[in-house]
Amino acid sequence: MGFSLNSITRKIIFLSLIATTLVQSQETIKSARILDLVIRDYTFESYKTNFKTGKLHSINLPANLSGIKVDTVRFRCGSLHRYGAKIKEFQLSVGIKILPCAKRVMIVRQNLGSNWSSLYYDNYELSGYQLISPVLGLLAYNLGETNNASVSSSSSSSSSSSSIRSDEKMPIIIDFSTTKSANATSSSSTIPLCARFGDGDGKVTLSNQVGPGLCVTTGDGHFGLVVEYSPVMPPLRGDQKEVSRWRIVIGGAMGAAVGAVLIGLLMVAVLVKTKKKKERREELVRRAYEEEALQVSMVGHVRALTATCTRTLPTIEHYEYRPPPP
């Protein structure tokens, strides 16, 4: 009888969990914490006892969560501590600790893509910085002594959650080099910073990269790459980029048209001035020819001034000869 009551109770809780999840899915998710809970619920619903330990499994999400990629893998706590593991972009070093962990733990890896990563930009203090990578999440849930994920525990927001802790000398390495950039407007001269988003407190911790696209952390959470930008030039959304592009095209066309008109007016002014100078020169030449006193003759192809040949006529002087006096 006790077994039947326990089974009925689990079914009721499971059905209520599905109803709650459907309601949450239909509503607009505006909180990063609610998004984690919804993803967790779908992960627990998809969990199967035939999941092999240490093998990564993809989780199918509904259409309203498109763009999010979720993978889960189950470990024995002792084996994970002794050997570490690599889960997509996350490298868990040897000596990793899961607190609490009775026997088995389920690690959930999230890639929120370019669409849902903006949720963290809106809910966290990132003024003066811009996300350039999708937000990656690493979370852990305690499976207890059995292989089955307890639906009753997953219905609570914290009863099944576990913390991942590592030593600072052997931290968790996050490789962003394989992720697609969420916003490619960053300058090549700007060095990205590693961002760790706090657990619902709205605070962001920034640190330097340890290598190109490599960040380190000592615990679970959500992480991304950010760059600093000028407050005068905020990042443009997709629709703003389209408007800005059209403004540039229209402005360029108008500028080219105005420039063409000005050049045309300048050319007309130069032609008019040249024509007036030519007409004035011709008028001066014409007046000179009309008022000249000398005759103009053509010598070959050259005009030359000529005059009639005149000279003083000679006159013969007659002197009477008179002899000198004696």
XYZ file of N, CA and C in Angstrom, residues 5 25-26 32 50 52 55 63 96 125 133 139 145 156 163 174 178 193 196 200 212 214 226 236 252 263 275-276 301:
87
model
N 0.968 4.263 -2.803
C 0.814 5.661 -2.445
C 1.999 6.488 -2.932
N 6.764 27.818 -20.343
C 7.214 27.865 -21.727
C 6.376 28.819 -22.547
N 5.083 28.894 -22.234
C 4.205 29.756 -23.001
C 4.424 31.217 -22.659
N 17.010 35.209 -16.072
C 18.000 34.162 -16.303
C 17.773 32.989 -15.356
N 18.845 4.525 -18.858
C 19.820 3.878 -19.727
C 20.889 4.840 -20.226
N 24.264 6.239 -20.334
C 25.532 5.657 -19.899
C 26.349 6.689 -19.131
N 28.940 9.499 -20.710
C 28.619 9.760 -22.114
C 27.704 10.968 -22.214
N 10.150 24.449 -29.180
C 10.434 25.437 -30.228
C 10.637 26.837 -29.668
N 38.370 17.855 -9.002
C 37.123 18.612 -8.965
C 36.215 18.066 -7.864
N 24.645 43.893 -14.699
C 25.269 45.204 -14.806
C 26.437 45.137 -15.788
N 30.257 36.862 -27.299
C 30.198 35.402 -27.383
C 28.876 34.940 -26.783
N 26.230 23.654 -14.892
C 25.472 23.444 -13.671
C 25.527 21.972 -13.286
N 21.664 8.352 -4.422
C 22.214 6.997 -4.413
C 21.805 6.195 -5.635
N 11.782 21.361 -6.798
C 12.264 22.444 -5.938
C 13.394 23.162 -6.638
N 27.016 22.224 -6.149
C 28.043 23.197 -6.534
C 29.279 22.461 -7.038
N 37.581 27.151 -19.709
C 36.471 27.363 -20.635
C 37.050 27.836 -21.967
N 35.776 27.853 -29.989
C 34.928 27.043 -30.862
C 33.509 27.571 -30.962
N 37.465 40.338 -22.450
C 37.590 39.973 -21.050
C 36.635 38.827 -20.741
N 32.010 36.432 -15.619
C 31.279 35.411 -14.874
C 30.056 36.076 -14.266
N 22.099 35.190 -9.763
C 20.891 35.961 -9.518
C 21.091 37.275 -8.807
N 44.201 32.916 -25.897
C 43.200 33.365 -26.876
C 41.900 32.577 -26.758
N 40.411 31.688 -24.028
C 40.428 30.770 -22.885
C 40.201 31.538 -21.587
N 33.336 39.554 -23.083
C 32.842 40.911 -23.288
C 33.995 41.812 -23.701
N 24.515 48.391 -31.615
C 23.290 48.469 -32.387
C 22.603 47.119 -32.439
N 24.756 59.013 -48.799
C 25.796 58.995 -49.824
C 25.265 59.398 -51.182
N 29.615 70.769 -59.256
C 30.641 70.676 -60.294
C 30.103 71.178 -61.637
N 34.127 82.446 -72.579
C 33.466 82.993 -73.774
C 33.455 84.514 -73.752
N 33.194 85.103 -72.589
C 33.182 86.569 -72.493
C 34.568 87.153 -72.794
N 50.744 84.414 -94.938
C 49.590 84.182 -94.055
C 49.589 85.145 -92.886
